[in-house]
PDB file of C-alpha atoms and ligand atoms in Angstrom:
ATOM      1  CA  MET A   1      30.579  44.150 -28.695  1.00 84.00           C
ATOM      2  CA  ASN A   2      29.774  40.841 -30.355  1.00 94.00           C
ATOM      3  CA  LEU A   3      31.956  38.079 -31.298  1.00 94.00           C
ATOM      4  CA  LYS A   4      31.311  38.508 -35.010  1.00 96.00           C
ATOM      5  CA  GLN A   5      32.399  42.438 -34.768  1.00 96.00           C
ATOM      6  CA  THR A   6      35.655  41.326 -32.402  1.00 97.00           C
ATOM      7  CA  VAL A   7      36.976  38.971 -35.309  1.00 98.00           C
ATOM      8  CA  GLY A   8      35.971  41.525 -37.915  1.00 98.00           C
ATOM      9  CA  ILE A   9      37.927  44.313 -36.058  1.00 98.00           C
ATOM     10  CA  GLU A  10      40.827  42.181 -35.692  1.00 98.00           C
ATOM     11  CA  ALA A  11      41.206  40.704 -39.135  1.00 98.00           C
ATOM     12  CA  ALA A  12      41.115  44.538 -40.197  1.00 98.00           C
ATOM     13  CA  ASN A  13      44.669  44.991 -38.675  1.00 97.00           C
ATOM     14  CA  TYR A  14      46.375  42.528 -40.863  1.00 98.00           C
ATOM     15  CA  VAL A  15      45.375  45.065 -43.707  1.00 98.00           C
ATOM     16  CA  LYS A  16      48.286  47.183 -44.658  1.00 98.00           C
ATOM     17  CA  ASP A  17      48.898  50.234 -46.631  1.00 97.00           C
ATOM     18  CA  GLY A  18      48.937  49.603 -50.522  1.00 98.00           C
ATOM     19  CA  MET A  19      47.240  46.259 -50.108  1.00 98.00           C
ATOM     20  CA  ILE A  20      44.588  44.818 -52.558  1.00 98.00           C
ATOM     21  CA  VAL A  21      41.844  43.137 -50.156  1.00 98.00           C
ATOM     22  CA  GLY A  22      39.420  40.496 -50.827  1.00 98.00           C
ATOM     23  CA  LEU A  23      36.262  41.318 -49.037  1.00 98.00           C
ATOM     24  CA  GLY A  24      34.322  38.556 -47.889  1.00 98.00           C
ATOM     25  CA  THR A  25      30.652  38.254 -47.598  1.00 98.00           C
ATOM     26  CA  GLY A  26      28.155  37.773 -44.548  1.00 98.00           C
ATOM     27  CA  SER A  27      27.328  39.310 -41.429  1.00 98.00           C
ATOM     28  CA  THR A  28      30.833  38.699 -39.657  1.00 98.00           C
ATOM     29  CA  ALA A  29      32.623  40.016 -42.726  1.00 98.00           C
ATOM     30  CA  TYR A  30      30.304  43.015 -42.592  1.00 98.00           C
ATOM     31  CA  TYR A  31      32.459  44.207 -39.294  1.00 98.00           C
ATOM     32  CA  MET A  32      35.516  43.705 -41.066  1.00 98.00           C
ATOM     33  CA  ILE A  33      34.566  46.085 -43.979  1.00 98.00           C
ATOM     34  CA  GLU A  34      33.200  48.394 -41.672  1.00 98.00           C
ATOM     35  CA  GLU A  35      36.199  48.714 -39.890  1.00 98.00           C
ATOM     36  CA  LEU A  36      38.126  49.251 -42.922  1.00 98.00           C
ATOM     37  CA  GLY A  37      36.223  51.960 -44.070  1.00 98.00           C
ATOM     38  CA  ARG A  38      36.833  53.189 -40.574  1.00 98.00           C
ATOM     39  CA  ARG A  39      40.523  53.120 -41.277  1.00 98.00           C
ATOM     40  CA  VAL A  40      40.202  55.087 -44.644  1.00 98.00           C
ATOM     41  CA  LYS A  41      38.241  57.482 -43.044  1.00 97.00           C
ATOM     42  CA  GLU A  42      40.254  58.453 -39.949  1.00 97.00           C
ATOM     43  CA  GLU A  43      43.683  57.007 -40.895  1.00 96.00           C
ATOM     44  CA  GLU A  44      44.044  57.370 -44.285  1.00 94.00           C
ATOM     45  CA  LEU A  45      44.716  53.744 -45.070  1.00 97.00           C
ATOM     46  CA  SER A  46      45.064  53.653 -48.885  1.00 98.00           C
ATOM     47  CA  ILE A  47      43.694  50.081 -50.267  1.00 98.00           C
ATOM     48  CA  VAL A  48      41.771  48.623 -52.914  1.00 98.00           C
ATOM     49  CA  GLY A  49      38.794  46.178 -52.255  1.00 98.00           C
ATOM     50  CA  VAL A  50      37.774  43.109 -54.327  1.00 98.00           C
ATOM     51  CA  PRO A  51      34.311  42.360 -53.317  1.00 98.00           C
ATOM     52  CA  THR A  52      32.908  38.902 -53.458  1.00 98.00           C
ATOM     53  CA  SER A  53      29.150  40.059 -53.731  1.00 98.00           C
ATOM     54  CA  ILE A  54      27.311  42.651 -54.787  1.00 98.00           C
ATOM     55  CA  ALA A  55      25.818  43.536 -51.281  1.00 98.00           C
ATOM     56  CA  SER A  56      30.234  43.927 -50.063  1.00 98.00           C
ATOM     57  CA  ARG A  57      30.711  45.902 -52.988  1.00 98.00           C
ATOM     58  CA  LYS A  58      27.725  48.412 -52.256  1.00 98.00           C
ATOM     59  CA  GLN A  59      29.156  48.537 -48.682  1.00 98.00           C
ATOM     60  CA  ALA A  60      32.498  49.162 -49.574  1.00 98.00           C
ATOM     61  CA  LEU A  61      31.459  51.855 -51.843  1.00 98.00           C
ATOM     62  CA  ASP A  62      29.327  53.516 -49.332  1.00 98.00           C
ATOM     63  CA  LEU A  63      32.223  53.670 -46.979  1.00 98.00           C
ATOM     64  CA  GLY A  64      34.629  55.144 -49.552  1.00 98.00           C
ATOM     65  CA  ILE A  65      36.605  52.143 -49.931  1.00 98.00           C
ATOM     66  CA  PRO A  66      37.704  51.977 -53.423  1.00 98.00           C
ATOM     67  CA  VAL A  67      36.988  48.426 -55.422  1.00 98.00           C
ATOM     68  CA  LYS A  68      38.289  46.634 -58.473  1.00 98.00           C
ATOM     69  CA  SER A  69      36.826  43.440 -59.680  1.00 98.00           C
ATOM     70  CA  ILE A  70      39.298  40.275 -59.750  1.00 98.00           C
ATOM     71  CA  ASP A  71      39.963  40.857 -63.187  1.00 98.00           C
ATOM     72  CA  GLU A  72      40.958  44.432 -63.035  1.00 98.00           C
ATOM     73  CA  VAL A  73      43.846  43.434 -59.871  1.00 98.00           C
ATOM     74  CA  SER A  74      46.787  41.702 -60.936  1.00 95.00           C
ATOM     75  CA  HIS A  75      46.718  39.845 -57.740  1.00 95.00           C
ATOM     76  CA  VAL A  76      45.208  40.160 -54.333  1.00 98.00           C
ATOM     77  CA  ASP A  77      47.112  40.597 -51.142  1.00 98.00           C
ATOM     78  CA  LEU A  78      44.765  39.436 -48.515  1.00 98.00           C
ATOM     79  CA  THR A  79      41.174  38.049 -48.365  1.00 98.00           C
ATOM     80  CA  ILE A  80      39.415  38.328 -45.392  1.00 98.00           C
ATOM     81  CA  ASP A  81      35.994  36.102 -45.177  1.00 98.00           C
ATOM     82  CA  GLY A  82      33.537  34.781 -42.466  1.00 98.00           C
ATOM     83  CA  ALA A  83      32.777  30.557 -42.737  1.00 98.00           C
ATOM     84  CA  ASP A  84      29.970  28.322 -41.951  1.00 98.00           C
ATOM     85  CA  GLU A  85      31.746  25.791 -40.417  1.00 98.00           C
ATOM     86  CA  ILE A  86      35.614  24.860 -39.789  1.00 98.00           C
ATOM     87  CA  SER A  87      36.888  21.251 -39.367  1.00 98.00           C
ATOM     88  CA  ALA A  88      39.681  20.583 -36.558  1.00 96.00           C
ATOM     89  CA  ASP A  89      41.864  20.238 -39.929  1.00 96.00           C
ATOM     90  CA  PHE A  90      40.954  24.203 -41.224  1.00 97.00           C
ATOM     91  CA  GLN A  91      38.994  22.768 -44.161  1.00 98.00           C
ATOM     92  CA  GLY A  92      35.827  24.876 -44.591  1.00 98.00           C
ATOM     93  CA  ILE A  93      32.066  25.158 -45.751  1.00 98.00           C
ATOM     94  CA  LYS A  94      30.811  28.336 -46.972  1.00 98.00           C
ATOM     95  CA  GLY A  95      28.147  29.480 -49.069  1.00 98.00           C
ATOM     96  CA  GLY A  96      25.511  30.052 -46.133  1.00 97.00           C
ATOM     97  CA  GLY A  97      24.859  33.564 -47.662  1.00 96.00           C
ATOM     98  CA  ALA A  98      24.999  32.501 -51.204  1.00 97.00           C
ATOM     99  CA  ALA A  99      27.953  34.053 -52.342  1.00 98.00           C
ATOM    100  CA  LEU A 100      30.322  30.830 -52.604  1.00 98.00           C
ATOM    101  CA  LEU A 101      31.118  31.191 -56.548  1.00 98.00           C
ATOM    102  CA  PHE A 102      33.083  34.866 -56.468  1.00 98.00           C
ATOM    103  CA  GLU A 103      34.158  33.923 -52.588  1.00 98.00           C
ATOM    104  CA  LYS A 104      36.013  30.909 -54.185  1.00 98.00           C
ATOM    105  CA  ILE A 105      37.193  32.844 -57.295  1.00 98.00           C
ATOM    106  CA  VAL A 106      38.904  35.702 -54.858  1.00 98.00           C
ATOM    107  CA  ALA A 107      40.444  33.437 -52.281  1.00 98.00           C
ATOM    108  CA  THR A 108      42.184  31.533 -55.062  1.00 97.00           C
ATOM    109  CA  TYR A 109      43.790  34.275 -56.260  1.00 97.00           C
ATOM    110  CA  SER A 110      44.837  35.639 -53.042  1.00 98.00           C
ATOM    111  CA  LYS A 111      48.279  35.403 -51.456  1.00 97.00           C
ATOM    112  CA  GLN A 112      46.720  34.983 -48.024  1.00 97.00           C
ATOM    113  CA  VAL A 113      43.325  34.061 -46.970  1.00 98.00           C
ATOM    114  CA  ILE A 114      41.942  34.743 -43.216  1.00 98.00           C
ATOM    115  CA  TRP A 115      38.645  33.056 -41.894  1.00 98.00           C
ATOM    116  CA  ILE A 116      36.717  34.815 -39.100  1.00 98.00           C
ATOM    117  CA  VAL A 117      34.129  33.194 -37.130  1.00 98.00           C
ATOM    118  CA  ASP A 118      32.522  32.548 -34.066  1.00 95.00           C
ATOM    119  CA  GLU A 119      33.716  29.431 -32.100  1.00 95.00           C
ATOM    120  CA  ALA A 120      30.371  27.817 -32.596  1.00 96.00           C
ATOM    121  CA  LYS A 121      31.355  27.253 -36.113  1.00 97.00           C
ATOM    122  CA  MET A 122      34.415  25.574 -35.186  1.00 97.00           C
ATOM    123  CA  VAL A 123      33.547  21.518 -35.444  1.00 98.00           C
ATOM    124  CA  GLN A 124      35.619  18.146 -35.607  1.00 97.00           C
ATOM    125  CA  LYS A 125      33.963  17.210 -38.943  1.00 98.00           C
ATOM    126  CA  LEU A 126      32.252  18.954 -41.531  1.00 98.00           C
ATOM    127  CA  GLY A 127      28.608  18.581 -42.488  1.00 98.00           C
ATOM    128  CA  GLY A 128      26.508  19.638 -39.747  1.00 98.00           C
ATOM    129  CA  PHE A 129      26.296  22.847 -42.026  1.00 98.00           C
ATOM    130  CA  PRO A 130      24.641  21.860 -45.360  1.00 98.00           C
ATOM    131  CA  LEU A 131      26.546  22.035 -48.350  1.00 98.00           C
ATOM    132  CA  PRO A 132      25.580  24.872 -50.589  1.00 98.00           C
ATOM    133  CA  VAL A 133      26.029  23.800 -54.299  1.00 98.00           C
ATOM    134  CA  GLU A 134      25.751  26.611 -56.998  1.00 98.00           C
ATOM    135  CA  VAL A 135      24.128  25.022 -60.224  1.00 98.00           C
ATOM    136  CA  VAL A 136      22.817  26.093 -63.228  1.00 97.00           C
ATOM    137  CA  PRO A 137      19.071  26.596 -63.825  1.00 96.00           C
ATOM    138  CA  TYR A 138      18.881  24.435 -66.756  1.00 97.00           C
ATOM    139  CA  GLY A 139      18.793  20.898 -65.765  1.00 97.00           C
ATOM    140  CA  GLU A 140      18.836  21.566 -61.789  1.00 98.00           C
ATOM    141  CA  GLU A 141      15.796  19.364 -60.806  1.00 98.00           C
ATOM    142  CA  GLN A 142      17.553  16.547 -62.560  1.00 98.00           C
ATOM    143  CA  LEU A 143      20.557  17.300 -60.712  1.00 98.00           C
ATOM    144  CA  PHE A 144      18.391  17.693 -57.407  1.00 98.00           C
ATOM    145  CA  ARG A 145      17.166  14.203 -57.983  1.00 98.00           C
ATOM    146  CA  LEU A 146      20.917  12.728 -58.786  1.00 98.00           C
ATOM    147  CA  PHE A 147      21.407  14.050 -55.650  1.00 98.00           C
ATOM    148  CA  GLU A 148      18.280  12.427 -53.732  1.00 98.00           C
ATOM    149  CA  ALA A 149      19.282   9.170 -55.067  1.00 98.00           C
ATOM    150  CA  LYS A 150      22.791   9.629 -53.602  1.00 98.00           C
ATOM    151  CA  GLY A 151      21.041  10.018 -50.403  1.00 98.00           C
ATOM    152  CA  TYR A 152      22.268  13.838 -50.153  1.00 98.00           C
ATOM    153  CA  GLN A 153      18.967  14.778 -48.766  1.00 98.00           C
ATOM    154  CA  PRO A 154      19.039  17.959 -51.209  1.00 98.00           C
ATOM    155  CA  THR A 155      17.123  21.172 -50.678  1.00 98.00           C
ATOM    156  CA  PHE A 156      16.587  24.308 -52.832  1.00 98.00           C
ATOM    157  CA  ARG A 157      17.812  27.580 -51.183  1.00 98.00           C
ATOM    158  CA  MET A 158      14.679  29.558 -51.076  1.00 97.00           C
ATOM    159  CA  ILE A 159      13.691  32.812 -50.254  1.00 97.00           C
ATOM    160  CA  ASN A 160       9.873  32.288 -49.562  1.00 97.00           C
ATOM    161  CA  THR A 161       7.587  29.519 -50.419  1.00 96.00           C
ATOM    162  CA  PHE A 162       7.418  29.764 -53.911  1.00 96.00           C
ATOM    163  CA  GLU A 163      10.773  31.707 -54.913  1.00 97.00           C
ATOM    164  CA  LYS A 164      14.337  29.930 -55.165  1.00 97.00           C
ATOM    165  CA  LYS A 165      17.002  32.018 -54.157  1.00 97.00           C
ATOM    166  CA  ILE A 166      19.340  33.033 -56.978  1.00 97.00           C
ATOM    167  CA  THR A 167      22.783  34.037 -56.636  1.00 97.00           C
ATOM    168  CA  ASP A 168      24.811  37.044 -57.654  1.00 96.00           C
ATOM    169  CA  CYS A 169      25.486  35.519 -60.772  1.00 94.00           C
ATOM    170  CA  GLY A 170      22.093  34.097 -61.654  1.00 96.00           C
ATOM    171  CA  HIS A 171      22.389  30.531 -60.483  1.00 98.00           C
ATOM    172  CA  SER A 172      20.179  28.376 -57.899  1.00 98.00           C
ATOM    173  CA  ILE A 173      21.447  26.691 -54.941  1.00 98.00           C
ATOM    174  CA  ILE A 174      20.970  23.266 -53.935  1.00 98.00           C
ATOM    175  CA  ASP A 175      21.669  22.819 -49.758  1.00 98.00           C
ATOM    176  CA  LEU A 176      23.065  19.019 -49.029  1.00 98.00           C
ATOM    177  CA  HIS A 177      21.847  17.840 -45.630  1.00 98.00           C
ATOM    178  CA  LEU A 178      24.902  15.250 -44.963  1.00 98.00           C
ATOM    179  CA  ASP A 179      25.283  15.449 -41.184  1.00 95.00           C
ATOM    180  CA  THR A 180      29.121  14.362 -41.560  1.00 97.00           C
ATOM    181  CA  ILE A 181      31.203  14.692 -44.183  1.00 98.00           C
ATOM    182  CA  GLU A 182      33.752  11.740 -43.973  1.00 96.00           C
ATOM    183  CA  ASP A 183      36.089  12.460 -46.713  1.00 98.00           C
ATOM    184  CA  PRO A 184      35.698  16.456 -47.803  1.00 98.00           C
ATOM    185  CA  PHE A 185      38.546  15.888 -50.862  1.00 98.00           C
ATOM    186  CA  VAL A 186      36.481  13.219 -52.105  1.00 98.00           C
ATOM    187  CA  LEU A 187      33.187  14.966 -51.923  1.00 98.00           C
ATOM    188  CA  ALA A 188      34.549  17.870 -53.336  1.00 98.00           C
ATOM    189  CA  LYS A 189      36.261  15.944 -56.411  1.00 98.00           C
ATOM    190  CA  GLU A 190      32.806  14.488 -57.070  1.00 98.00           C
ATOM    191  CA  LEU A 191      31.109  17.675 -56.942  1.00 98.00           C
ATOM    192  CA  ASP A 192      33.766  19.209 -59.272  1.00 98.00           C
ATOM    193  CA  HIS A 193      32.808  16.497 -61.979  1.00 98.00           C
ATOM    194  CA  THR A 194      29.179  16.669 -61.480  1.00 98.00           C
ATOM    195  CA  VAL A 195      27.536  18.511 -64.819  1.00 98.00           C
ATOM    196  CA  GLY A 196      25.631  21.323 -64.013  1.00 98.00           C
ATOM    197  CA  VAL A 197      27.405  22.331 -60.593  1.00 98.00           C
ATOM    198  CA  VAL A 198      28.771  25.592 -61.292  1.00 98.00           C
ATOM    199  CA  GLU A 199      30.849  25.250 -57.322  1.00 98.00           C
ATOM    200  CA  HIS A 200      29.994  24.024 -54.095  1.00 98.00           C
ATOM    201  CA  GLY A 201      31.256  25.150 -50.609  1.00 98.00           C
ATOM    202  CA  LEU A 202      33.524  22.887 -49.656  1.00 98.00           C
ATOM    203  CA  PHE A 203      36.628  25.530 -49.240  1.00 98.00           C
ATOM    204  CA  LEU A 204      39.632  23.042 -48.899  1.00 98.00           C
ATOM    205  CA  ASN A 205      43.243  24.236 -48.028  1.00 97.00           C
ATOM    206  CA  MET A 206      42.499  27.666 -48.759  1.00 97.00           C
ATOM    207  CA  ALA A 207      42.753  29.287 -45.142  1.00 98.00           C
ATOM    208  CA  ASP A 208      46.347  30.538 -44.042  1.00 97.00           C
ATOM    209  CA  THR A 209      45.108  31.612 -40.752  1.00 98.00           C
ATOM    210  CA  VAL A 210      41.511  31.178 -38.854  1.00 98.00           C
ATOM    211  CA  ILE A 211      40.655  34.247 -36.062  1.00 98.00           C
ATOM    212  CA  VAL A 212      37.853  32.467 -33.733  1.00 98.00           C
ATOM    213  CA  GLY A 213      35.816  35.063 -31.807  1.00 97.00           C
ATOM    214  CA  LYS A 214      35.391  34.051 -27.981  1.00 96.00           C
ATOM    215  CA  ALA A 215      34.278  35.680 -24.574  1.00 94.00           C
ATOM    216  CA  ASP A 216      37.594  36.353 -23.455  1.00 95.00           C
ATOM    217  CA  GLY A 217      38.827  37.553 -26.623  1.00 94.00           C
ATOM    218  CA  PRO A 218      39.884  36.855 -30.497  1.00 97.00           C
ATOM    219  CA  LEU A 219      42.018  33.847 -30.533  1.00 97.00           C
ATOM    220  CA  THR A 220      44.413  33.748 -33.918  1.00 97.00           C
ATOM    221  CA  ILE A 221      45.623  30.260 -35.249  1.00 97.00           C
ATOM    222  CA  GLN A 222      47.542  29.627 -38.385  1.00 95.00           C
ATOM    223  CA  ALA A 223      46.245  26.725 -40.699  1.00 93.00           C
ATOM    224  CA  SER A 224      48.861  24.099 -41.543  1.00 73.00           C
ATOM    225  CA  LYS A 225      47.854  23.847 -45.412  1.00 63.00           C
ATOM    226  CA  LYS A 226      48.804  20.657 -46.863  1.00 56.00           C
TER     227      LYS A 226
HETATM  228  C1  LIG B 301      28.596  33.926 -47.727  1.00 88.67           C
HETATM  229  C2  LIG B 301      29.343  33.025 -46.902  1.00 88.67           C
HETATM  230  C3  LIG B 301      29.867  33.471 -45.613  1.00 88.67           C
HETATM  231  O1  LIG B 301      31.178  33.986 -45.653  1.00 88.67           O
HETATM  232  C4  LIG B 301      29.582  32.224 -44.564  1.00 88.67           C
HETATM  233  O2  LIG B 301      27.982  32.226 -44.736  1.00 88.67           O
HETATM  234  C5  LIG B 301      29.308  33.024 -42.730  1.00 88.67           C
HETATM  235  O3  LIG B 301      28.443  34.171 -42.692  1.00 88.67           O
HETATM  236  P1  LIG B 301      28.283  35.116 -41.365  1.00 88.67           P
HETATM  237  O4  LIG B 301      29.089  35.462 -40.997  1.00 88.67           O
HETATM  238  O5  LIG B 301      26.669  35.858 -41.663  1.00 88.67           O
HETATM  239  O6  LIG B 301      28.053  33.792 -40.095  1.00 88.67           O
HETATM  240  O7  LIG B 301      30.211  32.105 -46.988  1.00 88.67           O
HETATM  241  O8  LIG B 301      28.544  33.019 -48.742  1.00 88.67           O
END
């Protein structure tokens, strides 16, 4: 079993009968959804999934997990999702799989959030992983130049040499190569107030629990939210 699989299965244990569960996106969340599918089938676990991407929605439906959109549920009990980087104070970068907008919306309306990662993603400070910024296509080249002028070393997320990656919501992604983010809260505020930015991958004070995949087994850490 690989580390992503061990944390995916471990996190799925937190899901109880009757819960409305936010289903994250990515190769780690994949294993969690697989395990929930197994439990629905073999243990008659009754849940409703709220997927954070078209891919996770399809996976859940294929496994027989009933799904609803975020607007069809009154609340979300628990969201389990992957992350690209988690700092020592449990702030995160997400969006490597381009699903950051739905992921942030679902996490925002969740009573509890669990992140599942392998240990390579635990860092002292954020920024080694390029920060995804989801932008509306109109004016995106202007925004790109603005980020360049600020020294953020932007690159458009591409699917091949000629085509930009387009998110499930029809937006582009600009990745910022920052190396180190000294104050994620200051940068988040700046991006929140930048015209044309739909959402960014700084997920701050969002995780309640982090499950880290290690060679000797998953380590569960309670994050102290500020
Ligand atoms: C998708 C995400 C993913 O959760 C993140 O990229 C981690 O993915 P993986 O588990 O494949 O490493 O934020 O937008």
